[in-house]
């Protein structure tokens, strides 16, 4: 391949083409899909990213950028015969401006490292995906990642102010800036969540917020998921705005206890509610929350403001995806969204559908914004089980659409949910998306085949 001949003198041993070297890049966190790329390049500078993109454009070779490979929708799946541009070595926090409350980072920076860099200034970076200790800002930007605490703080797009990027034809662009109140079209916002179809971010300017004066975390146990879901609607209707509201069912609790042992109270469903803000406001909201939880039928209710106890609560919640590996050798994570007012209805129906299919489903999700993450447990060694699990996953997505929701809240479409886009959008909507994509990338080289089928 000519493009490899062009890159080899510059990249040397950082151009990987051997079968064993490529094998580990054949899939991302959605292991049901696998593709072998022609090459993987381990870039160490923005200039190298630009050089690789320009070489790919010149030779018509598709490429995909990859950080830690934590995508759960196949978003960083290699393109067969294409080039993977691995960004992990672009991992520097370039600057932190405590007065402007901004930071400039490279795309390979680990999400949690942004908050670590900002903490000495009393600041933090808000989006906190469950994989925040390993996932990268570039991937978060591509899929507009959320997390438990985005209920109040918003998604990645709400915290990205500016992007320096290379477009699929090699052109360098500056999108947005460093102001929290930008003027004109929000092109940086359009780049967020584009799943890599518009190019690769080289530097990202993010917004930081002050670490809250007080944080209060409450756990409430319910006899059913429907009760826990209805409690969420009751809390919001009462005028409280927690920073996070999460629900775990008995299977998810069992998995977390087997893995990181957070010592959760036992029950059919666990609701985690976190409040933060000024001391007096948190105290008043905590008292109101306690009464609402009792009135919603909660059994045991416990609360803490101890940092270590709170850290263990969130460690249990954020490890739930990987912890279900203790319950089954394989699982599919879904990412549908339903209106918050229909949460209880959706959970009851998912339970019925899982029982009818004879497949266990663990539920752990961002209840505050109706973002469901059913974990469909199966053993892929059994003939036909993968197909049955995928059919159930599809039925859950159709349920979300039927209830007025969406096929994705934060994991993106990738390759996994591409076939479900026509259920949400009209042919005219989809054609507009394709025209926009082709306006930026006529040859469809950047992350070809993700989100939109190849024309």
Tab-separated table of C-alpha atoms in Angstrom:
chain	number	residue	atom	x	y	z
A	1	UNK	CA	0.000	0.000	0.000
A	2	UNK	CA	1.522	3.292	-1.105
A	3	UNK	CA	0.344	5.191	1.943
A	4	UNK	CA	2.340	2.849	4.186
A	5	UNK	CA	5.449	3.324	2.064
A	6	UNK	CA	5.000	7.071	2.531
A	7	UNK	CA	4.619	6.830	6.314
A	8	UNK	CA	7.260	4.223	7.164
A	9	UNK	CA	10.316	6.514	6.954
A	10	UNK	CA	8.698	9.018	9.330
A	11	UNK	CA	7.122	6.612	11.835
A	12	UNK	CA	9.561	3.702	11.787
A	13	UNK	CA	8.566	1.054	14.356
A	14	UNK	CA	5.491	3.096	15.306
A	15	UNK	CA	3.882	1.916	12.067
A	16	UNK	CA	2.399	-1.477	12.954
A	17	UNK	CA	1.533	-3.934	10.201
A	18	UNK	CA	2.305	-7.370	11.662
A	19	UNK	CA	-0.638	-9.734	12.321
A	20	UNK	CA	0.089	-9.985	16.059
A	21	UNK	CA	0.492	-6.207	16.365
A	22	UNK	CA	-2.796	-5.551	14.579
A	23	UNK	CA	-4.779	-8.223	16.422
A	24	UNK	CA	-5.246	-6.158	19.600
A	25	UNK	CA	-6.687	-3.261	17.575
A	26	UNK	CA	-9.281	-5.428	15.785
A	27	UNK	CA	-12.163	-4.388	18.020
A	28	UNK	CA	-13.104	-1.909	20.710
A	29	UNK	CA	-15.161	-2.527	23.871
A	30	UNK	CA	-17.973	-3.919	21.687
A	31	UNK	CA	-16.217	-7.200	20.985
A	32	UNK	CA	-19.034	-8.660	18.871
A	33	UNK	CA	-17.536	-6.802	15.887
A	34	UNK	CA	-14.016	-7.376	14.551
A	35	UNK	CA	-12.124	-5.966	11.574
A	36	UNK	CA	-8.456	-6.187	10.671
A	37	UNK	CA	-6.911	-2.839	9.634
A	38	UNK	CA	-4.057	-2.616	7.156
A	39	UNK	CA	-1.981	-0.678	9.675
A	40	UNK	CA	-1.960	1.067	13.027
A	41	UNK	CA	0.076	4.235	13.498
A	42	UNK	CA	1.179	5.279	16.991
A	43	UNK	CA	1.368	9.038	16.520
A	44	UNK	CA	3.252	11.244	18.983
A	45	UNK	CA	2.395	14.746	17.744
A	46	UNK	CA	-0.354	16.701	16.052
A	47	UNK	CA	1.927	17.131	13.036
A	48	UNK	CA	2.098	13.346	12.665
A	49	UNK	CA	-1.707	13.067	12.806
A	50	UNK	CA	-1.976	15.654	10.049
A	51	UNK	CA	0.665	13.873	7.964
A	52	UNK	CA	-1.153	10.541	8.243
A	53	UNK	CA	-4.548	12.061	7.399
A	54	UNK	CA	-3.104	13.859	4.376
A	55	UNK	CA	-1.431	10.641	3.170
A	56	UNK	CA	-4.702	8.729	3.565
A	57	UNK	CA	-6.597	11.441	1.682
A	58	UNK	CA	-4.050	11.467	-1.130
A	59	UNK	CA	-4.278	7.690	-1.562
A	60	UNK	CA	-8.010	7.333	-0.807
A	61	UNK	CA	-7.427	5.131	2.236
A	62	UNK	CA	-10.082	5.185	5.003
A	63	UNK	CA	-8.937	5.854	8.561
A	64	UNK	CA	-10.280	5.880	12.105
A	65	UNK	CA	-8.921	7.682	15.158
A	66	UNK	CA	-8.730	5.628	18.346
A	67	UNK	CA	-8.042	6.502	21.960
A	68	UNK	CA	-8.464	3.818	24.605
A	69	UNK	CA	-10.972	1.851	22.520
A	70	UNK	CA	-13.743	2.026	25.131
A	71	UNK	CA	-16.556	2.615	22.626
A	72	UNK	CA	-19.544	0.393	23.351
A	73	UNK	CA	-21.129	0.907	19.926
A	74	UNK	CA	-18.212	-0.122	17.712
A	75	UNK	CA	-17.406	3.530	17.099
A	76	UNK	CA	-13.643	2.952	17.033
A	77	UNK	CA	-13.857	-0.366	15.195
A	78	UNK	CA	-11.142	-0.462	12.482
A	79	UNK	CA	-12.143	-0.131	8.855
A	80	UNK	CA	-11.166	-3.250	6.959
A	81	UNK	CA	-7.995	-2.440	4.983
A	82	UNK	CA	-7.835	1.047	6.491
A	83	UNK	CA	-5.517	2.802	8.926
A	84	UNK	CA	-6.030	3.169	12.691
A	85	UNK	CA	-4.556	6.394	14.066
A	86	UNK	CA	-3.863	5.675	17.746
A	87	UNK	CA	-3.891	8.918	19.762
A	88	UNK	CA	-2.971	7.620	23.229
A	89	UNK	CA	0.483	9.218	23.144
A	90	UNK	CA	-1.059	12.676	22.658
A	91	UNK	CA	-1.773	12.731	26.381
A	92	UNK	CA	-0.671	16.161	27.599
A	93	UNK	CA	-2.732	18.703	29.528
A	94	UNK	CA	-1.270	21.694	27.711
A	95	UNK	CA	-2.554	24.399	30.056
A	96	UNK	CA	-4.961	25.162	32.893
A	97	UNK	CA	-6.239	28.728	33.278
A	98	UNK	CA	-7.840	28.991	36.741
A	99	UNK	CA	-9.069	32.546	36.127
A	100	UNK	CA	-10.837	31.718	32.867
A	101	UNK	CA	-11.740	28.250	34.222
A	102	UNK	CA	-10.547	26.506	31.084
A	103	UNK	CA	-8.006	23.856	30.146
A	104	UNK	CA	-6.417	22.969	26.814
A	105	UNK	CA	-5.747	19.263	26.351
A	106	UNK	CA	-4.620	16.834	23.698
A	107	UNK	CA	-7.130	14.203	22.482
A	108	UNK	CA	-5.369	11.269	24.153
A	109	UNK	CA	-5.654	12.730	27.662
A	110	UNK	CA	-7.513	10.437	30.059
A	111	UNK	CA	-10.800	12.042	31.172
A	112	UNK	CA	-9.999	11.826	34.885
A	113	UNK	CA	-6.571	13.407	34.358
A	114	UNK	CA	-8.229	16.705	33.379
A	115	UNK	CA	-9.857	16.951	36.809
A	116	UNK	CA	-6.601	15.876	38.476
A	117	UNK	CA	-4.811	18.761	36.735
A	118	UNK	CA	-7.557	21.225	37.680
A	119	UNK	CA	-8.042	20.140	41.313
A	120	UNK	CA	-5.140	22.204	42.784
A	121	UNK	CA	-7.081	25.256	41.592
A	122	UNK	CA	-10.341	24.087	43.187
A	123	UNK	CA	-11.733	23.189	39.768
A	124	UNK	CA	-12.915	20.048	37.993
A	125	UNK	CA	-14.010	18.730	34.594
A	126	UNK	CA	-17.634	17.588	34.799
A	127	UNK	CA	-18.416	14.883	32.197
A	128	UNK	CA	-17.687	11.599	33.951
A	129	UNK	CA	-18.372	8.466	31.877
A	130	UNK	CA	-18.162	5.233	33.840
A	131	UNK	CA	-14.891	4.572	32.011
A	132	UNK	CA	-13.452	7.962	33.008
A	133	UNK	CA	-10.296	6.415	34.483
A	134	UNK	CA	-9.324	5.020	31.060
A	135	UNK	CA	-11.344	6.764	28.316
A	136	UNK	CA	-9.876	9.749	26.480
A	137	UNK	CA	-11.129	13.257	25.795
A	138	UNK	CA	-10.959	12.688	22.032
A	139	UNK	CA	-13.329	9.734	22.296
A	140	UNK	CA	-15.585	11.643	24.700
A	141	UNK	CA	-15.766	14.471	22.176
A	142	UNK	CA	-16.485	12.158	19.230
A	143	UNK	CA	-19.436	10.543	21.009
A	144	UNK	CA	-20.579	13.478	23.160
A	145	UNK	CA	-20.129	11.343	26.250
A	146	UNK	CA	-22.099	11.934	29.397
A	147	UNK	CA	-21.864	10.194	32.729
A	148	UNK	CA	-23.584	10.007	36.077
A	149	UNK	CA	-23.158	13.691	36.896
A	150	UNK	CA	-24.335	15.078	33.543
A	151	UNK	CA	-27.899	15.306	34.833
A	152	UNK	CA	-27.086	18.759	36.150
A	153	UNK	CA	-23.818	19.645	34.433
A	154	UNK	CA	-24.593	18.539	30.869
A	155	UNK	CA	-22.801	16.404	28.300
A	156	UNK	CA	-19.353	16.811	26.726
A	157	UNK	CA	-20.704	19.282	24.140
A	158	UNK	CA	-21.701	21.573	27.011
A	159	UNK	CA	-18.080	21.660	28.215
A	160	UNK	CA	-16.118	21.918	24.955
A	161	UNK	CA	-15.407	25.517	23.986
A	162	UNK	CA	-12.916	25.150	21.165
A	163	UNK	CA	-11.378	22.497	18.948
A	164	UNK	CA	-8.292	22.532	16.743
A	165	UNK	CA	-8.888	19.758	14.245
A	166	UNK	CA	-7.710	18.226	11.018
A	167	UNK	CA	-10.484	17.635	8.491
A	168	UNK	CA	-10.553	14.448	6.381
A	169	UNK	CA	-8.779	16.228	3.497
A	170	UNK	CA	-5.938	17.351	5.760
A	171	UNK	CA	-7.085	20.959	6.219
A	172	UNK	CA	-6.445	22.434	9.674
A	173	UNK	CA	-9.356	24.320	11.258
A	174	UNK	CA	-10.101	26.165	14.491
A	175	UNK	CA	-13.676	25.624	15.711
A	176	UNK	CA	-15.128	27.714	18.532
A	177	UNK	CA	-12.655	29.393	20.881
A	178	UNK	CA	-12.019	29.892	24.564
A	179	UNK	CA	-15.091	31.910	25.515
A	180	UNK	CA	-17.921	30.412	27.550
A	181	UNK	CA	-20.273	32.696	25.606
A	182	UNK	CA	-19.285	32.201	21.936
A	183	UNK	CA	-20.846	34.121	19.071
A	184	UNK	CA	-22.093	32.701	15.769
A	185	UNK	CA	-22.881	29.145	14.702
A	186	UNK	CA	-21.810	26.491	17.210
A	187	UNK	CA	-19.552	24.532	14.854
A	188	UNK	CA	-17.593	23.106	17.787
A	189	UNK	CA	-20.884	21.756	19.101
A	190	UNK	CA	-21.560	20.191	15.690
A	191	UNK	CA	-18.158	18.473	15.762
A	192	UNK	CA	-19.008	16.976	19.186
A	193	UNK	CA	-20.908	13.750	18.738
A	194	UNK	CA	-20.050	13.439	15.032
A	195	UNK	CA	-18.451	10.037	15.774
A	196	UNK	CA	-15.265	10.918	13.918
A	197	UNK	CA	-16.976	11.596	10.575
A	198	UNK	CA	-15.745	15.194	10.420
A	199	UNK	CA	-12.078	14.584	11.196
A	200	UNK	CA	-9.789	14.346	14.211
A	201	UNK	CA	-9.439	16.756	17.133
A	202	UNK	CA	-5.829	17.774	17.801
A	203	UNK	CA	-6.389	20.111	20.763
A	204	UNK	CA	-9.526	20.659	22.814
A	205	UNK	CA	-10.351	23.657	25.028
A	206	UNK	CA	-12.688	22.555	27.812
A	207	UNK	CA	-14.659	24.413	30.453
A	208	UNK	CA	-13.915	23.766	34.135
A	209	UNK	CA	-16.231	24.347	37.101
A	210	UNK	CA	-15.606	24.958	40.784
A	211	UNK	CA	-15.550	21.964	43.112
A	212	UNK	CA	-18.734	22.160	45.172
A	213	UNK	CA	-18.597	23.352	48.783
A	214	UNK	CA	-20.748	20.415	49.954
A	215	UNK	CA	-21.761	17.058	48.464
A	216	UNK	CA	-24.429	14.762	49.899
A	217	UNK	CA	-25.027	11.236	48.582
A	218	UNK	CA	-28.142	9.229	49.505
A	219	UNK	CA	-28.969	5.571	48.832
A	220	UNK	CA	-32.582	4.376	48.848
A	221	UNK	CA	-33.741	0.765	48.495
A	222	UNK	CA	-36.995	-0.217	46.753
A	223	UNK	CA	-38.964	-3.413	46.284
A	224	UNK	CA	-39.127	-2.938	42.506
A	225	UNK	CA	-37.469	-1.046	39.654
A	226	UNK	CA	-40.786	0.611	38.863
A	227	UNK	CA	-40.911	2.112	42.374
A	228	UNK	CA	-37.360	3.429	42.013
A	229	UNK	CA	-38.166	4.861	38.569
A	230	UNK	CA	-41.301	6.565	39.844
A	231	UNK	CA	-39.289	8.043	42.740
A	232	UNK	CA	-37.042	9.796	40.209
A	233	UNK	CA	-40.040	11.495	38.587
A	234	UNK	CA	-41.316	12.467	42.054
A	235	UNK	CA	-37.979	14.084	43.020
A	236	UNK	CA	-37.843	16.162	39.836
A	237	UNK	CA	-41.520	17.144	40.117
A	238	UNK	CA	-40.801	18.434	43.639
A	239	UNK	CA	-38.327	20.947	42.202
A	240	UNK	CA	-35.082	19.350	43.361
A	241	UNK	CA	-32.211	19.222	40.868
A	242	UNK	CA	-29.704	16.593	42.040
A	243	UNK	CA	-26.351	16.445	40.310
A	244	UNK	CA	-26.869	12.713	39.723
A	245	UNK	CA	-29.642	10.106	39.993
A	246	UNK	CA	-28.710	6.520	39.211
A	247	UNK	CA	-30.575	3.211	39.538
A	248	UNK	CA	-29.159	-0.298	39.845
A	249	UNK	CA	-31.243	-3.470	39.985
A	250	UNK	CA	-30.558	-6.586	42.050
A	251	UNK	CA	-28.391	-8.228	39.365
A	252	UNK	CA	-26.256	-5.121	38.929
A	253	UNK	CA	-25.921	-4.806	42.719
A	254	UNK	CA	-24.876	-8.467	42.931
A	255	UNK	CA	-22.220	-7.905	40.264
A	256	UNK	CA	-20.859	-4.775	41.953
A	257	UNK	CA	-20.670	-6.542	45.320
A	258	UNK	CA	-18.811	-9.465	43.738
A	259	UNK	CA	-16.345	-7.086	42.113
A	260	UNK	CA	-15.526	-3.976	44.177
A	261	UNK	CA	-17.696	-4.654	47.269
A	262	UNK	CA	-19.317	-1.235	47.803
A	263	UNK	CA	-21.499	-2.681	50.588
A	264	UNK	CA	-24.768	-1.391	49.140
A	265	UNK	CA	-27.977	-1.931	51.132
A	266	UNK	CA	-29.839	-4.985	49.781
A	267	UNK	CA	-33.031	-4.746	47.730
A	268	UNK	CA	-34.642	-5.230	44.334
A	269	UNK	CA	-33.578	-1.750	43.243
A	270	UNK	CA	-31.128	0.850	44.514
A	271	UNK	CA	-31.522	4.573	43.816
A	272	UNK	CA	-28.417	6.743	44.220
A	273	UNK	CA	-29.086	10.476	44.511
A	274	UNK	CA	-26.339	13.067	44.865
A	275	UNK	CA	-26.736	16.735	45.782
A	276	UNK	CA	-24.013	19.370	45.606
A	277	UNK	CA	-23.675	23.111	46.039
A	278	UNK	CA	-23.406	25.655	48.824
A	279	UNK	CA	-23.636	24.259	52.352
A	280	UNK	CA	-26.983	25.782	53.256
A	281	UNK	CA	-28.640	24.779	49.986
A	282	UNK	CA	-27.421	21.189	50.231
A	283	UNK	CA	-28.642	20.899	53.830
A	284	UNK	CA	-32.122	22.121	52.877
A	285	UNK	CA	-32.289	19.902	49.776
A	286	UNK	CA	-31.052	16.867	51.731
A	287	UNK	CA	-33.884	17.250	54.230
A	288	UNK	CA	-36.449	17.547	51.431
A	289	UNK	CA	-34.897	14.578	49.608
A	290	UNK	CA	-35.107	12.385	52.703
A	291	UNK	CA	-38.837	13.056	52.992
A	292	UNK	CA	-39.410	12.435	49.273
A	293	UNK	CA	-37.588	9.103	49.391
A	294	UNK	CA	-39.650	7.956	52.364
A	295	UNK	CA	-42.873	9.073	50.703
A	296	UNK	CA	-41.959	7.217	47.498
A	297	UNK	CA	-41.958	3.882	49.309
A	298	UNK	CA	-38.238	3.470	49.929
A	299	UNK	CA	-37.277	0.920	52.530
A	300	UNK	CA	-33.799	1.595	53.874
A	301	UNK	CA	-32.408	5.072	53.268
A	302	UNK	CA	-28.798	5.915	54.091
A	303	UNK	CA	-26.753	9.020	53.325
A	304	UNK	CA	-23.164	10.166	53.621
A	305	UNK	CA	-20.917	13.134	52.953
A	306	UNK	CA	-17.712	11.245	53.764
A	307	UNK	CA	-15.427	11.459	50.697
A	308	UNK	CA	-14.124	7.887	51.029
A	309	UNK	CA	-17.622	6.423	51.471
A	310	UNK	CA	-18.881	8.420	48.500
A	311	UNK	CA	-15.931	7.299	46.392
A	312	UNK	CA	-16.770	3.651	47.147
A	313	UNK	CA	-20.436	4.194	46.219
A	314	UNK	CA	-19.420	5.579	42.833
A	315	UNK	CA	-16.738	2.962	42.325
A	316	UNK	CA	-19.448	0.317	42.665
A	317	UNK	CA	-21.772	2.124	40.281
A	318	UNK	CA	-19.127	2.856	37.645
A	319	UNK	CA	-17.718	-0.657	37.710
A	320	UNK	CA	-21.130	-2.225	37.054
A	321	UNK	CA	-20.536	-2.736	33.316
A	322	UNK	CA	-17.350	-4.703	33.779
A	323	UNK	CA	-18.596	-6.350	36.997
A	324	UNK	CA	-21.386	-8.223	35.210
A	325	UNK	CA	-18.576	-10.356	33.835
A	326	UNK	CA	-18.889	-12.106	37.204
A	327	UNK	CA	-22.432	-13.158	36.235
A	328	UNK	CA	-22.075	-14.205	32.592
A	329	UNK	CA	-19.229	-14.730	30.111
A	330	UNK	CA	-20.771	-12.317	27.583
A	331	UNK	CA	-23.070	-9.320	27.662
A	332	UNK	CA	-24.446	-6.563	25.438
A	333	UNK	CA	-24.760	-3.040	26.861
A	334	UNK	CA	-27.671	-1.107	25.423
A	335	UNK	CA	-27.973	2.667	25.510
A	336	UNK	CA	-31.573	3.685	24.897
A	337	UNK	CA	-33.355	6.733	26.271
A	338	UNK	CA	-36.974	7.180	27.360
A	339	UNK	CA	-38.816	10.210	28.746
A	340	UNK	CA	-38.241	10.336	32.504
A	341	UNK	CA	-41.984	10.174	33.128
A	342	UNK	CA	-42.119	6.745	31.394
A	343	UNK	CA	-39.125	5.254	33.180
A	344	UNK	CA	-41.128	2.890	35.382
A	345	UNK	CA	-43.158	1.698	32.382
A	346	UNK	CA	-40.000	1.049	30.353
A	347	UNK	CA	-38.318	-0.914	33.130
A	348	UNK	CA	-41.362	-3.113	33.652
A	349	UNK	CA	-41.521	-3.868	29.928
A	350	UNK	CA	-37.794	-4.656	29.714
A	351	UNK	CA	-38.254	-7.113	32.578
A	352	UNK	CA	-41.145	-8.763	30.748
A	353	UNK	CA	-39.200	-8.930	27.471
A	354	UNK	CA	-36.152	-10.480	29.168
A	355	UNK	CA	-38.309	-13.101	30.875
A	356	UNK	CA	-40.074	-13.940	27.611
A	357	UNK	CA	-36.725	-14.358	25.858
A	358	UNK	CA	-35.314	-16.445	28.702
A	359	UNK	CA	-32.368	-14.046	29.031
A	360	UNK	CA	-31.239	-12.287	32.193
A	361	UNK	CA	-31.038	-8.488	31.963
A	362	UNK	CA	-29.206	-6.408	34.564
A	363	UNK	CA	-30.228	-2.757	34.706
A	364	UNK	CA	-27.950	0.117	35.647
A	365	UNK	CA	-28.697	3.533	34.265
A	366	UNK	CA	-28.740	7.299	34.478
A	367	UNK	CA	-32.271	7.600	35.840
A	368	UNK	CA	-32.285	11.385	36.013
A	369	UNK	CA	-32.214	11.779	32.236
A	370	UNK	CA	-33.946	8.507	31.327
A	371	UNK	CA	-30.765	7.000	29.828
A	372	UNK	CA	-31.137	3.221	30.149
A	373	UNK	CA	-28.205	0.802	30.099
A	374	UNK	CA	-29.734	-2.697	30.123
A	375	UNK	CA	-26.979	-5.313	30.317
A	376	UNK	CA	-28.110	-8.386	28.381
A	377	UNK	CA	-26.303	-11.412	29.836
A	378	UNK	CA	-25.584	-14.508	27.748
A	379	UNK	CA	-23.059	-17.209	26.994
A	380	UNK	CA	-21.774	-16.829	23.466
A	381	UNK	CA	-20.531	-20.417	23.488
A	382	UNK	CA	-24.130	-21.633	23.299
A	383	UNK	CA	-25.377	-21.908	19.713
A	384	UNK	CA	-27.763	-19.109	18.799
A	385	UNK	CA	-27.364	-17.165	22.062
A	386	UNK	CA	-25.625	-14.167	20.494
A	387	UNK	CA	-28.410	-13.844	17.933
A	388	UNK	CA	-31.088	-14.098	20.656
A	389	UNK	CA	-29.315	-11.474	22.780
A	390	UNK	CA	-29.002	-9.131	19.805
A	391	UNK	CA	-32.691	-9.603	19.003
A	392	UNK	CA	-33.606	-8.650	22.576
A	393	UNK	CA	-31.302	-5.616	22.372
A	394	UNK	CA	-33.117	-4.546	19.204
A	395	UNK	CA	-36.512	-4.985	20.846
A	396	UNK	CA	-35.383	-2.738	23.724
A	397	UNK	CA	-34.336	-0.008	21.274
A	398	UNK	CA	-37.707	-0.237	19.511
A	399	UNK	CA	-39.391	0.085	22.909
A	400	UNK	CA	-37.408	3.266	23.613
A	401	UNK	CA	-38.516	4.786	20.288
A	402	UNK	CA	-42.127	3.721	20.867
A	403	UNK	CA	-42.110	5.484	24.245
A	404	UNK	CA	-40.861	8.710	22.658
A	405	UNK	CA	-37.153	8.262	23.345
A	406	UNK	CA	-33.942	7.619	21.416
A	407	UNK	CA	-31.659	4.731	20.413
A	408	UNK	CA	-28.675	6.370	22.095
A	409	UNK	CA	-27.991	8.631	25.024
A	410	UNK	CA	-24.214	8.712	25.136
A	411	UNK	CA	-22.671	5.648	23.463
A	412	UNK	CA	-23.385	6.791	19.923
A	413	UNK	CA	-24.644	4.889	16.898
A	414	UNK	CA	-21.362	3.391	15.691
A	415	UNK	CA	-21.899	0.189	13.748
A	416	UNK	CA	-24.140	-1.395	16.367
A	417	UNK	CA	-27.217	0.814	15.987
A	418	UNK	CA	-26.868	2.035	12.413
A	419	UNK	CA	-29.816	-0.062	11.199
A	420	UNK	CA	-32.106	1.562	13.773
A	421	UNK	CA	-31.582	5.157	12.565
A	422	UNK	CA	-34.447	4.872	10.008
A	423	UNK	CA	-36.788	4.089	12.892
A	424	UNK	CA	-36.070	7.521	14.365
A	425	UNK	CA	-35.465	9.672	11.313
A	426	UNK	CA	-37.239	10.177	7.986
A	427	UNK	CA	-35.469	9.507	4.652
A	428	UNK	CA	-35.180	13.277	4.236
A	429	UNK	CA	-33.514	13.593	7.658
A	430	UNK	CA	-31.007	10.873	6.814
A	431	UNK	CA	-30.245	12.354	3.400
A	432	UNK	CA	-29.528	15.707	5.052
A	433	UNK	CA	-27.065	13.979	7.395
A	434	UNK	CA	-25.347	12.293	4.431
A	435	UNK	CA	-25.129	15.588	2.504
A	436	UNK	CA	-23.567	17.285	5.514
A	437	UNK	CA	-21.078	14.448	5.914
A	438	UNK	CA	-20.162	14.497	2.184
A	439	UNK	CA	-19.760	18.283	2.283
A	440	UNK	CA	-16.910	17.770	4.771
A	441	UNK	CA	-15.649	14.406	3.519
A	442	UNK	CA	-16.728	13.669	-0.094
A	443	UNK	CA	-14.787	10.397	-0.226
A	444	UNK	CA	-16.130	9.264	3.176
A	445	UNK	CA	-12.664	8.360	4.433
A	446	UNK	CA	-13.054	9.393	8.090
A	447	UNK	CA	-14.486	6.528	10.168
A	448	UNK	CA	-16.211	5.120	7.095
A	449	UNK	CA	-19.288	2.998	7.802
A	450	UNK	CA	-19.977	4.339	11.299
A	451	UNK	CA	-23.308	5.983	12.079
A	452	UNK	CA	-24.206	6.275	8.366
A	453	UNK	CA	-24.017	3.392	5.903
A	454	UNK	CA	-21.480	3.799	3.101
A	455	UNK	CA	-23.110	5.433	0.083
